[in-house]
Amino acid sequence: MKPSECESSSANLFYVTTPIFYVNDTPHLGHAYTTVAGDVLSRWHRQRGERVLYLTGTDEHGQKIMRAAESKGVTPQEWCDTLVNESWKPLWQHLEIANDDFIRTTQARHTVRVQEFVQDLYDKEQIYKGSYEGPYCVGCEEYKLPGELLDGGAEFAGQKLCPVHKRPVEILSEDNYFFKLSEFGGKLLAHYEANPDFIQPESARNEVVNFVRQGLQDLSISRSTFNWGITVPWDEKHVIYVWVDALLNYATAAGYNEDPEKFEATFPADVHLVGKDILRFHAVIWPAMLMAQGLPLPGRIFGHGWLMVGGEKMSKSNLTGIKPQDLTSHFGVDAYRWYFLRAITFGQDGSFSWEDFSARYTSELANDYGNLASRVAAMIGKYFDGTLPAATADGAAEKAIHDSLLKAVATADSRMGDKLDFQGGILAVFDFIKQVNGYISEQEPWNVAKDKSEEGTARLATILYTAAESLRAVAVLLNAVMPESSQKLWDSLGAEASLGALADQHVQEAATWGQLPTGATVTKGAALFPRLDDSAQA
Ligand code: MSP
């Protein structure tokens, strides 16, 4: 739902962001990981009935982009336009990402705001002119401290390497403008202390606290040796440092200096999702920039882990050739969205393996979940002509299912919506699915069906109603993660006619029993998760 379509304009929005991605190249599995997680979080909050602003976008200035464009013989703007329109936006559409806005740092709505913000800091004497010489990694777009560099071996023998990119740093020497970051160490530490959830998970928080305790240096916020960036308003020989430009996207999209009402309702973000490599920018520099302006700080910065390949962070150079589309064409988009959140604890590193994906798809999606949905629909078709019968003979077994559902909903809601423990949230729903499978195996409706007495029919009706109503709740709870299959299930249960659109079902109420009306038309559609064609394995 777009914010503009919401009923109330006064309530605050739940504001979630991904990092804005460098468009030096096409998106890969690592970028999609964050973007799917943000999408699941924001869909979950929409299904709590909240108004949400889910923001993603692209980071288009700086040397890294400029060099990528130069190497292809096009202008940086042409390069960005092509990649955004032909690779980034189409991938997000393909992965069913329901972002409310897509910001590009080359848009005028942004460049003007950045100039205003920086000018304001300059006027407040938070910025001064100085010079700097030090090692710089263009991959990170960051000056590095000598102590954090690695010694190069083999082809890079004798050179100092960036610890993230494992490539040689460049020694830069420039006249720059500096932001007085060093003055904010104490205030930042006080904020971390007073807001223990500001940086998550715990390991990320500790890393940042230790870093800030060592003392902060002032931050170079302009560059003068190239011009692909936003001009410093009071000195046109400089462009604004790409990270200052980029971080401000979160303010621009919330209406900073443009739409005070929107800004008030939206800013600051409730959650900034970031990879752990860019945690310091978000948990140190960004809050200090906001403090310097007297603006409120974000609710939470969550540093997730990396998708790894061969023990290294997955990147363009070590992708082993697997693109998100290679996985979705084999496993489907829903399974793709589900797999990474299911298999990897959010906040920790995790490795991707085709075999693991395949095994989990078959056992959890196709067997546990898909078979349950198709068996229940088939039995309602066979024994009740596809009309949902009434449950009139509830007993202890049914009570146990109601109780399990209550627990599943509470756990899923707190894990998925509050703790960002997507794995825990998904598991809570799949544990419930297992319970429903166990219930059906124990109740043996196919044997009960042989008993044609009134009592036997009532029992059969109760079992099948219980199973169908459980699936109704599962569709609601899995919609944020797997919207396409959840909709199929919703359709197969004939739920839309009486309950309305799936996306409008509130997750907190998913355990309220008896929502699916007796008499609903249940149809057995195509399998939710068809068997995999393993001959197609990459
Ligand atoms: N442009 C900056 C972000 C500016 S936000 C104000 C940037 N861009 S990036 O494209 O290099 O990276 C964006 C995000 O992708 C980061 O959060 C990074 O951690 C994430 N990932 C890149 N490779 C990744 C993996 N292999 N695994 C998980 N996430 C990874 O940094």
Coordinates of C-alpha atoms and ligand atoms in Angstrom, one line a residue:
M1 CA 0.0 0.0 0.0
K2 CA 1.4 3.4 -0.9
P3 CA 1.3 6.0 1.9
S4 CA -0.9 8.2 -0.2
E5 CA -3.5 5.5 -0.3
C6 CA -3.8 5.3 3.5
E7 CA -6.7 6.6 5.4
S8 CA -5.0 8.6 8.0
S9 CA -2.3 11.1 7.3
S10 CA -1.5 12.0 10.9
A11 CA -0.2 8.7 12.2
N12 CA 3.5 8.1 12.0
L13 CA 4.8 5.8 9.3
F14 CA 6.9 2.8 9.9
Y15 CA 10.0 3.8 7.9
V16 CA 12.4 1.0 6.7
T17 CA 15.4 1.5 4.4
T18 CA 17.9 -0.6 2.6
P19 CA 21.3 0.9 1.8
I20 CA 21.3 2.6 -1.6
F21 CA 23.3 0.4 -3.8
Y22 CA 26.3 1.5 -5.9
V23 CA 25.5 1.1 -9.6
N24 CA 28.9 0.3 -10.7
D25 CA 27.5 -3.0 -11.7
T26 CA 24.4 -5.2 -11.8
P27 CA 22.8 -6.4 -8.6
H28 CA 23.9 -9.7 -7.0
L29 CA 22.6 -12.1 -4.4
G30 CA 24.1 -10.0 -1.6
H31 CA 22.2 -6.9 -2.6
A32 CA 19.0 -8.9 -3.0
Y33 CA 19.4 -10.4 0.5
T34 CA 19.0 -7.0 2.2
T35 CA 16.2 -5.9 -0.2
V36 CA 14.1 -9.0 0.4
A37 CA 14.6 -8.7 4.2
G38 CA 13.4 -5.1 4.1
D39 CA 10.5 -6.1 1.9
V40 CA 9.4 -8.8 4.3
L41 CA 9.7 -6.5 7.3
S42 CA 7.7 -3.8 5.7
R43 CA 5.0 -6.2 4.4
W44 CA 4.7 -7.5 7.9
H45 CA 4.2 -4.1 9.3
R46 CA 1.6 -3.3 6.6
Q47 CA -0.2 -6.4 7.7
R48 CA -0.2 -5.1 11.2
G49 CA -2.3 -2.3 9.8
E50 CA 0.5 0.3 9.9
R51 CA 1.4 2.8 7.3
V52 CA 4.8 2.0 5.9
L53 CA 7.5 3.8 3.9
Y54 CA 9.9 1.2 2.4
L55 CA 12.7 2.9 0.7
T56 CA 15.4 1.6 -1.6
G57 CA 17.5 3.2 -4.3
T58 CA 20.8 3.7 -5.9
D59 CA 24.1 5.5 -5.0
E60 CA 25.3 7.1 -8.2
H61 CA 28.1 9.5 -7.4
G62 CA 31.8 9.0 -6.6
Q63 CA 34.9 7.6 -8.1
K64 CA 33.8 4.1 -8.2
I65 CA 30.9 4.8 -10.5
M66 CA 32.9 7.3 -12.5
R67 CA 35.6 4.7 -13.2
A68 CA 33.1 2.0 -14.1
A69 CA 31.5 4.4 -16.6
E70 CA 34.9 5.5 -18.0
S71 CA 35.9 1.9 -18.6
K72 CA 32.8 1.4 -20.7
G73 CA 33.3 4.7 -22.6
V74 CA 30.0 6.3 -21.5
T75 CA 29.1 9.2 -19.2
P76 CA 28.5 8.3 -15.5
Q77 CA 24.9 9.5 -15.9
E78 CA 24.3 7.3 -19.0
W79 CA 25.9 4.4 -17.2
C80 CA 23.6 4.8 -14.1
D81 CA 20.5 5.3 -16.2
T82 CA 21.1 2.1 -18.1
L83 CA 21.9 0.0 -15.1
V84 CA 19.0 1.4 -13.0
N85 CA 16.4 0.9 -15.7
E86 CA 17.7 -2.3 -17.2
S87 CA 19.1 -4.2 -14.1
W88 CA 18.2 -2.8 -10.7
K89 CA 14.6 -1.8 -11.0
P90 CA 13.6 -4.9 -13.1
L91 CA 15.2 -7.2 -10.5
W92 CA 13.3 -5.7 -7.6
Q93 CA 10.1 -6.0 -9.6
H94 CA 10.9 -9.6 -10.4
L95 CA 11.5 -10.4 -6.7
E96 CA 8.1 -8.8 -5.8
I97 CA 9.8 -6.0 -3.8
A98 CA 7.0 -3.6 -2.8
N99 CA 9.1 -0.5 -2.2
D100 CA 7.1 2.7 -1.8
D101 CA 9.9 4.9 -3.2
F102 CA 13.1 4.5 -5.2
I103 CA 15.6 7.2 -4.7
R104 CA 18.5 8.0 -7.0
T105 CA 21.2 10.3 -5.7
T106 CA 21.4 12.0 -9.1
Q107 CA 17.8 13.2 -8.9
A108 CA 17.3 16.9 -8.4
R109 CA 15.0 16.3 -5.4
H110 CA 18.1 14.9 -3.7
T111 CA 21.0 17.0 -4.9
V112 CA 19.3 20.2 -3.8
R113 CA 18.6 18.8 -0.3
V114 CA 22.2 17.6 0.1
Q115 CA 23.5 21.1 -0.7
E116 CA 21.1 22.7 1.7
F117 CA 22.0 20.2 4.5
V118 CA 25.8 20.7 4.0
Q119 CA 25.5 24.5 3.6
D120 CA 23.5 24.5 6.9
L121 CA 26.3 22.6 8.6
Y122 CA 28.9 25.0 7.2
D123 CA 26.9 28.0 8.5
K124 CA 26.7 26.3 11.9
E125 CA 30.5 26.1 11.8
Q126 CA 30.5 22.3 11.9
I127 CA 32.7 22.2 8.7
Y128 CA 36.1 23.7 8.2
K129 CA 38.8 23.5 5.5
G130 CA 41.9 21.4 5.9
S131 CA 44.1 19.0 4.1
Y132 CA 44.5 15.2 4.3
E133 CA 46.7 12.5 3.1
G134 CA 46.0 8.9 3.7
P135 CA 45.1 5.5 2.2
Y136 CA 41.7 5.5 0.4
C137 CA 39.8 2.5 -0.9
V138 CA 37.7 3.3 -3.9
G139 CA 35.7 0.1 -3.5
C140 CA 34.6 1.3 0.0
E141 CA 34.8 5.0 -1.0
E142 CA 36.5 5.5 2.4
Y143 CA 39.7 6.7 3.9
K144 CA 41.2 3.9 5.8
L145 CA 43.3 4.0 9.0
P146 CA 46.8 2.6 8.4
G147 CA 46.3 0.1 11.2
E148 CA 43.4 -1.7 9.6
L149 CA 45.2 -2.4 6.3
L150 CA 46.4 -5.9 5.3
D151 CA 49.8 -6.7 3.8
G152 CA 49.4 -7.8 0.2
G153 CA 50.9 -11.1 -1.0
A154 CA 51.4 -12.6 -4.5
E155 CA 50.3 -10.1 -7.2
F156 CA 50.0 -7.4 -4.5
A157 CA 53.3 -8.1 -2.7
G158 CA 54.6 -5.0 -1.0
Q159 CA 51.3 -3.1 -1.2
K160 CA 48.7 -2.4 1.5
L161 CA 45.3 -3.8 1.0
C162 CA 41.7 -2.8 2.0
P163 CA 40.5 -5.4 4.5
V164 CA 37.1 -5.6 2.8
H165 CA 38.0 -5.6 -0.8
K166 CA 41.5 -7.2 -0.5
R167 CA 42.7 -4.8 -3.2
P168 CA 45.5 -2.2 -2.9
V169 CA 44.4 1.2 -1.4
E170 CA 45.5 4.5 -3.1
I171 CA 47.3 7.2 -1.2
L172 CA 45.3 10.4 -1.6
S173 CA 46.5 13.9 -0.7
E174 CA 43.9 16.6 -1.0
D175 CA 42.6 19.9 0.3
N176 CA 39.3 19.0 1.7
Y177 CA 36.4 20.2 3.9
F178 CA 36.1 18.4 7.2
F179 CA 33.1 17.8 9.4
K180 CA 33.9 18.0 13.1
L181 CA 33.0 14.3 13.7
S182 CA 35.6 14.1 16.5
E183 CA 33.3 16.3 18.7
F184 CA 30.5 13.8 18.7
G185 CA 32.2 10.7 20.3
G186 CA 30.9 11.4 23.8
K187 CA 27.4 12.1 22.6
L188 CA 27.3 9.0 20.4
L189 CA 28.4 6.8 23.3
A190 CA 25.8 8.3 25.5
H191 CA 23.2 7.6 22.9
Y192 CA 24.3 4.0 22.5
E193 CA 24.2 3.6 26.3
A194 CA 20.7 5.1 26.7
N195 CA 19.4 3.2 23.7
P196 CA 20.7 -0.4 23.9
D197 CA 18.7 -1.4 20.8
F198 CA 20.0 1.4 18.6
I199 CA 22.6 -0.9 17.0
Q200 CA 21.9 -4.6 16.5
P201 CA 22.8 -7.3 16.7
E202 CA 24.9 -7.3 19.9
S203 CA 28.1 -8.0 18.0
A204 CA 27.6 -5.0 15.8
R205 CA 26.9 -2.8 18.7
N206 CA 30.0 -3.9 20.5
E207 CA 32.1 -3.3 17.4
V208 CA 30.8 0.3 17.0
V209 CA 31.1 1.1 20.7
N210 CA 34.7 -0.1 20.7
F211 CA 35.5 1.9 17.6
V212 CA 34.0 5.1 19.0
R213 CA 35.7 4.7 22.4
Q214 CA 39.1 4.8 20.6
G215 CA 38.3 8.4 19.6
L216 CA 36.9 9.7 16.3
Q217 CA 38.8 11.7 13.7
D218 CA 37.2 14.5 11.8
L219 CA 35.6 13.4 8.5
S220 CA 36.7 14.6 5.1
I221 CA 33.4 15.5 3.4
S222 CA 34.6 16.8 0.1
R223 CA 36.8 15.7 -2.8
S224 CA 38.5 18.0 -5.3
T225 CA 40.3 15.7 -7.7
F226 CA 37.3 14.6 -9.7
N227 CA 33.9 16.1 -10.3
W228 CA 31.3 13.3 -10.4
G229 CA 29.3 14.4 -7.4
I230 CA 27.2 17.1 -5.9
T231 CA 29.0 20.5 -5.9
V232 CA 29.9 22.0 -2.5
P233 CA 27.6 25.1 -2.5
W234 CA 30.2 27.6 -1.3
D235 CA 33.2 26.2 -3.2
E236 CA 32.5 24.8 -6.7
K237 CA 36.0 23.2 -7.0
H238 CA 34.8 20.5 -4.6
V239 CA 32.2 17.8 -4.7
I240 CA 30.5 16.4 -1.6
Y241 CA 32.0 13.2 -0.3
V242 CA 29.8 10.3 -1.7
W243 CA 29.0 8.9 1.7
V244 CA 27.6 12.2 3.0
D245 CA 25.6 12.5 -0.2
A246 CA 24.4 8.9 0.1
L247 CA 23.4 8.9 3.8
L248 CA 21.2 12.0 3.2
N249 CA 19.0 9.9 0.9
Y250 CA 17.2 8.8 4.0
A251 CA 16.3 12.4 4.8
T252 CA 15.5 13.4 1.2
A253 CA 13.0 10.6 0.7
A254 CA 11.3 11.5 4.0
G255 CA 10.6 15.0 2.7
Y256 CA 13.5 16.9 4.4
N257 CA 13.3 20.6 3.6
E258 CA 10.6 19.9 1.1
D259 CA 7.4 18.5 2.8
P260 CA 7.4 19.3 6.5
E261 CA 4.3 17.3 7.2
K262 CA 5.7 14.2 5.5
F263 CA 9.0 14.7 7.2
E264 CA 7.4 14.9 10.6
A265 CA 5.4 11.8 10.1
T266 CA 8.2 9.8 8.6
F267 CA 11.6 10.8 9.8
P268 CA 13.7 9.4 11.3
A269 CA 13.7 5.8 10.0
D270 CA 12.5 3.1 12.4
V271 CA 15.0 0.6 10.9
H272 CA 18.0 1.1 8.7
L273 CA 19.0 -2.3 7.3
V274 CA 22.7 -2.4 6.4
G275 CA 25.4 -5.0 5.8
K276 CA 28.0 -5.1 8.5
D277 CA 30.7 -3.6 6.3
I278 CA 28.8 -0.3 6.2
L279 CA 27.7 -0.2 9.8
R280 CA 30.1 2.6 11.0
F281 CA 28.8 4.9 8.3
H282 CA 25.2 4.4 9.6
A283 CA 25.9 4.1 13.4
V284 CA 28.6 6.7 13.7
I285 CA 28.7 9.2 10.9
W286 CA 25.0 9.4 10.1
P287 CA 23.8 10.0 13.7
A288 CA 26.6 12.5 14.2
M289 CA 25.4 14.4 11.1
L290 CA 21.9 14.4 12.5
M291 CA 23.1 15.5 16.0
A292 CA 24.9 18.4 14.4
Q293 CA 21.6 19.6 12.9
G294 CA 19.5 18.9 15.9
L295 CA 17.5 16.2 14.0
P296 CA 16.2 13.0 15.7
L297 CA 18.2 9.8 15.4
P298 CA 16.9 6.6 13.8
G299 CA 15.3 3.9 15.9
R300 CA 17.5 1.0 14.9
I301 CA 20.5 0.2 12.7
F302 CA 20.6 -3.5 12.0
G303 CA 23.9 -4.8 10.6
H304 CA 23.3 -8.1 8.9
G305 CA 25.9 -10.6 7.9
W306 CA 27.3 -11.4 4.5
L307 CA 26.5 -14.1 2.0
M308 CA 29.7 -15.9 1.6
V309 CA 31.4 -17.9 -1.2
G310 CA 34.4 -20.0 -0.5
G311 CA 34.8 -18.3 2.9
E312 CA 34.8 -14.8 1.4
K313 CA 32.1 -12.1 1.2
M314 CA 30.2 -12.7 -2.0
S315 CA 31.0 -9.9 -4.5
K316 CA 31.0 -9.2 -8.2
S317 CA 34.4 -10.8 -8.5
N318 CA 33.7 -14.1 -6.7
L319 CA 30.0 -14.7 -7.6
T320 CA 30.6 -18.1 -9.2
G321 CA 28.3 -16.9 -11.9
I322 CA 25.1 -17.4 -10.0
K323 CA 22.6 -14.5 -10.4
P324 CA 19.3 -14.1 -8.5
Q325 CA 17.5 -14.9 -11.7
D326 CA 19.3 -18.2 -12.1
L327 CA 17.9 -19.3 -8.7
T328 CA 14.4 -17.9 -9.3
S329 CA 14.1 -19.6 -12.7
H330 CA 14.7 -22.9 -10.9
F331 CA 13.2 -22.5 -7.5
G332 CA 10.6 -19.7 -8.1
V333 CA 10.5 -16.2 -6.7
D334 CA 8.7 -17.2 -3.5
A335 CA 11.1 -19.9 -2.6
Y336 CA 14.0 -17.5 -3.3
R337 CA 12.6 -14.9 -0.9
W338 CA 12.1 -17.6 1.7
Y339 CA 15.4 -19.5 1.4
F340 CA 18.0 -16.9 2.5
L341 CA 15.9 -15.7 5.5
R342 CA 15.1 -19.3 6.5
A343 CA 18.5 -20.7 6.2
I344 CA 20.7 -17.9 7.6
T345 CA 20.2 -16.2 11.0
F346 CA 19.8 -12.5 10.3
G347 CA 22.9 -10.8 11.7
Q348 CA 25.3 -13.7 10.9
D349 CA 27.2 -14.7 7.8
G350 CA 25.9 -17.6 5.8
S351 CA 26.9 -19.6 2.8
F352 CA 24.7 -20.4 -0.1
S353 CA 24.6 -23.9 -1.5
W354 CA 22.4 -25.1 -4.3
E355 CA 22.2 -28.5 -2.6
D356 CA 21.0 -27.0 0.6
F357 CA 18.4 -24.9 -1.2
S358 CA 17.2 -27.9 -3.1
A359 CA 16.9 -30.1 0.0
R360 CA 15.0 -27.5 2.0
Y361 CA 12.7 -26.7 -0.9
T362 CA 11.7 -30.3 -1.2
S363 CA 11.3 -31.1 2.5
E364 CA 9.9 -27.9 3.9
L365 CA 8.2 -26.1 1.0
A366 CA 7.0 -29.0 -1.3
N367 CA 6.5 -31.8 1.2
D368 CA 5.5 -30.2 4.5
Y369 CA 3.7 -27.1 3.3
G370 CA 2.6 -27.7 -0.3
N371 CA 1.4 -31.2 0.3
L372 CA -0.6 -30.2 3.3
A373 CA -2.4 -27.5 1.3
S374 CA -3.1 -29.8 -1.6
R375 CA -4.2 -32.7 0.5
V376 CA -6.6 -30.7 2.5
A377 CA -8.2 -29.1 -0.6
A378 CA -8.4 -32.5 -2.3
M379 CA -10.2 -34.0 0.7
I380 CA -12.7 -31.2 1.0
G381 CA -13.3 -31.7 -2.7
K382 CA -13.7 -35.4 -2.4
Y383 CA -15.8 -35.6 0.7
F384 CA -17.7 -32.4 0.7
D385 CA -17.8 -31.4 -3.0
G386 CA -15.5 -28.5 -2.4
T387 CA -17.7 -26.8 0.1
L388 CA -16.1 -26.1 3.5
P389 CA -18.1 -28.0 6.1
A390 CA -18.7 -26.8 9.7
A391 CA -16.7 -27.9 12.7
T392 CA -19.2 -29.2 15.2
A393 CA -17.2 -31.8 17.0
D394 CA -14.2 -30.0 18.4
G395 CA -12.2 -32.0 20.9
A396 CA -8.8 -32.0 22.6
A397 CA -6.9 -32.4 19.3
E398 CA -8.6 -29.4 17.8
K399 CA -8.0 -27.4 21.0
A400 CA -4.3 -28.3 20.7
I401 CA -4.2 -26.9 17.2
H402 CA -5.9 -23.6 18.3
D403 CA -3.3 -23.3 21.1
S404 CA -0.4 -24.0 18.8
L405 CA -1.7 -21.4 16.4
L406 CA -1.9 -18.8 19.1
K407 CA 1.7 -19.5 20.0
A408 CA 2.9 -19.5 16.4
V409 CA 1.3 -16.1 15.8
A410 CA 2.7 -14.5 18.9
T411 CA 6.2 -15.8 18.1
A412 CA 6.1 -15.0 14.4
D413 CA 4.8 -11.4 15.2
S414 CA 7.5 -10.6 17.7
R415 CA 10.4 -12.3 15.7
M416 CA 9.5 -11.1 12.3
G417 CA 8.0 -7.7 13.1
D418 CA 10.1 -6.6 16.2
K419 CA 13.3 -8.6 16.5
L420 CA 14.1 -8.9 12.8
D421 CA 14.7 -12.6 13.5
F422 CA 13.2 -13.7 10.2
Q423 CA 14.4 -17.2 10.6
G424 CA 12.7 -17.5 14.0
G425 CA 9.5 -16.0 12.6
I426 CA 9.5 -18.4 9.6
L427 CA 10.3 -21.4 11.8
A428 CA 7.4 -20.6 14.1
V429 CA 5.0 -20.8 11.1
F430 CA 6.6 -24.0 9.7
D431 CA 6.5 -25.6 13.1
F432 CA 2.8 -25.0 13.1
I433 CA 2.5 -26.5 9.6
K434 CA 4.2 -29.6 11.0
Q435 CA 1.7 -29.8 13.8
V436 CA -1.2 -29.6 11.4
N437 CA 0.4 -32.4 9.4
G438 CA 0.7 -34.4 12.5
Y439 CA -2.9 -33.7 13.4
I440 CA -4.0 -35.0 10.0
S441 CA -1.9 -38.1 10.3
E442 CA -3.3 -38.9 13.7
Q443 CA -6.9 -38.1 12.9
E444 CA -6.8 -40.1 9.6
P445 CA -9.7 -38.4 7.9
W446 CA -9.6 -41.0 5.1
N447 CA -10.6 -43.7 7.6
V448 CA -13.1 -41.4 9.4
A449 CA -14.7 -40.9 5.9
K450 CA -15.6 -44.6 5.9
D451 CA -17.9 -44.0 8.9
K452 CA -21.1 -42.7 7.2
S453 CA -23.0 -42.1 10.5
E454 CA -23.9 -38.6 11.5
E455 CA -21.2 -38.6 14.1
G456 CA -18.6 -39.8 11.6
T457 CA -19.5 -37.1 9.1
A458 CA -19.4 -34.4 11.9
R459 CA -15.9 -35.7 12.9
L460 CA -14.7 -35.6 9.3
A461 CA -16.1 -32.1 8.8
T462 CA -14.4 -30.9 12.0
I463 CA -11.0 -32.3 11.0
L464 CA -11.2 -30.8 7.5
Y465 CA -12.4 -27.4 8.8
T466 CA -9.6 -27.4 11.4
A467 CA -7.0 -28.1 8.7
A468 CA -8.5 -25.5 6.3
E469 CA -8.8 -22.8 9.0
S470 CA -5.2 -23.5 10.0
L471 CA -4.1 -23.0 6.4
R472 CA -6.1 -19.7 6.3
A473 CA -3.8 -18.5 9.1
V474 CA -0.7 -19.8 7.4
A475 CA -1.5 -17.9 4.2
V476 CA -1.8 -14.7 6.3
L477 CA 1.4 -15.4 8.2
L478 CA 3.5 -16.3 5.1
N479 CA 2.2 -13.6 2.9
A480 CA 5.1 -11.2 3.8
V481 CA 7.7 -13.8 2.9
M482 CA 6.0 -15.6 0.0
P483 CA 3.2 -13.4 -1.5
E484 CA 2.6 -15.4 -4.6
S485 CA 2.0 -18.9 -3.0
S486 CA 0.1 -17.3 -0.1
Q487 CA -2.3 -15.7 -2.6
K488 CA -2.7 -19.1 -4.4
L489 CA -3.5 -20.7 -1.1
W490 CA -5.9 -17.9 -0.2
D491 CA -7.7 -18.4 -3.5
S492 CA -7.8 -22.2 -3.1
L493 CA -9.5 -21.7 0.3
G494 CA -12.1 -19.4 -1.2
A495 CA -11.2 -16.9 1.5
E496 CA -11.3 -13.6 -0.6
A497 CA -15.0 -13.7 -1.0
S498 CA -15.8 -13.4 2.7
L499 CA -12.5 -12.1 4.3
G500 CA -11.3 -9.8 1.6
A501 CA -7.8 -9.2 0.2
L502 CA -5.0 -11.3 1.8
A503 CA -2.8 -8.2 2.2
D504 CA -5.5 -6.6 4.4
Q505 CA -5.5 -9.4 6.9
H506 CA -3.9 -8.4 10.1
V507 CA -1.2 -10.7 11.4
Q508 CA -2.0 -10.1 15.0
E509 CA -5.5 -11.5 14.4
A510 CA -4.4 -14.5 12.4
A511 CA -5.0 -16.8 15.4
T512 CA -8.6 -15.7 15.9
W513 CA -10.3 -19.0 15.2
G514 CA -13.2 -19.5 12.9
Q515 CA -12.7 -16.8 10.3
L516 CA -13.1 -19.0 7.3
P517 CA -16.8 -19.2 6.9
T518 CA -18.6 -22.6 6.5
G519 CA -19.7 -22.9 2.9
A520 CA -16.6 -21.3 1.4
T521 CA -15.7 -22.8 -1.9
V522 CA -12.4 -24.7 -1.7
T523 CA -10.6 -25.7 -4.9
K524 CA -7.5 -27.6 -5.4
G525 CA -5.3 -25.4 -7.6
A526 CA -1.8 -26.2 -9.0
A527 CA 0.8 -27.3 -6.5
L528 CA 2.1 -24.4 -4.4
F529 CA 5.7 -25.7 -4.8
P530 CA 6.0 -28.0 -7.8
R531 CA 8.7 -30.7 -7.8
L532 CA 12.1 -29.4 -8.9
D533 CA 13.5 -30.4 -12.2
D534 CA 16.9 -31.4 -10.9
S535 CA 18.3 -31.9 -14.4
A536 CA 18.4 -28.0 -14.6
Q537 CA 20.9 -27.8 -11.7
A538 CA 23.6 -25.2 -12.4
Ligands
MSP1 N1 26.4 2.7 -1.6 C1 26.8 2.2 -0.4 C2 25.7 2.3 0.6 C3 25.2 3.7 0.9 S1 23.8 3.7 2.0 C4 23.6 5.3 2.4 C5 27.2 0.7 -0.5 N2 26.7 0.2 -1.6 S2 27.0 -1.4 -2.0 O1 26.3 -1.6 -3.2 O2 28.4 -1.6 -2.1 O3 26.5 -2.3 -0.9 C6 25.2 -2.2 -0.4 C7 24.9 -3.2 0.5 O4 25.0 -4.5 0.0 C8 25.7 -3.2 1.8 O5 24.8 -3.3 2.9 C9 26.5 -4.5 1.7 O6 26.7 -5.0 3.0 C10 25.6 -5.4 0.9 N3 26.2 -6.5 0.4 C11 27.2 -6.5 -0.6 N4 27.7 -7.8 -0.7 C12 27.0 -8.6 0.2 C13 27.1 -9.9 0.5 N5 27.9 -10.8 -0.1 N6 26.2 -10.4 1.5 C14 25.3 -9.6 2.1 N7 25.2 -8.3 1.8 C15 26.2 -7.8 1.0 O7 27.9 0.2 0.3

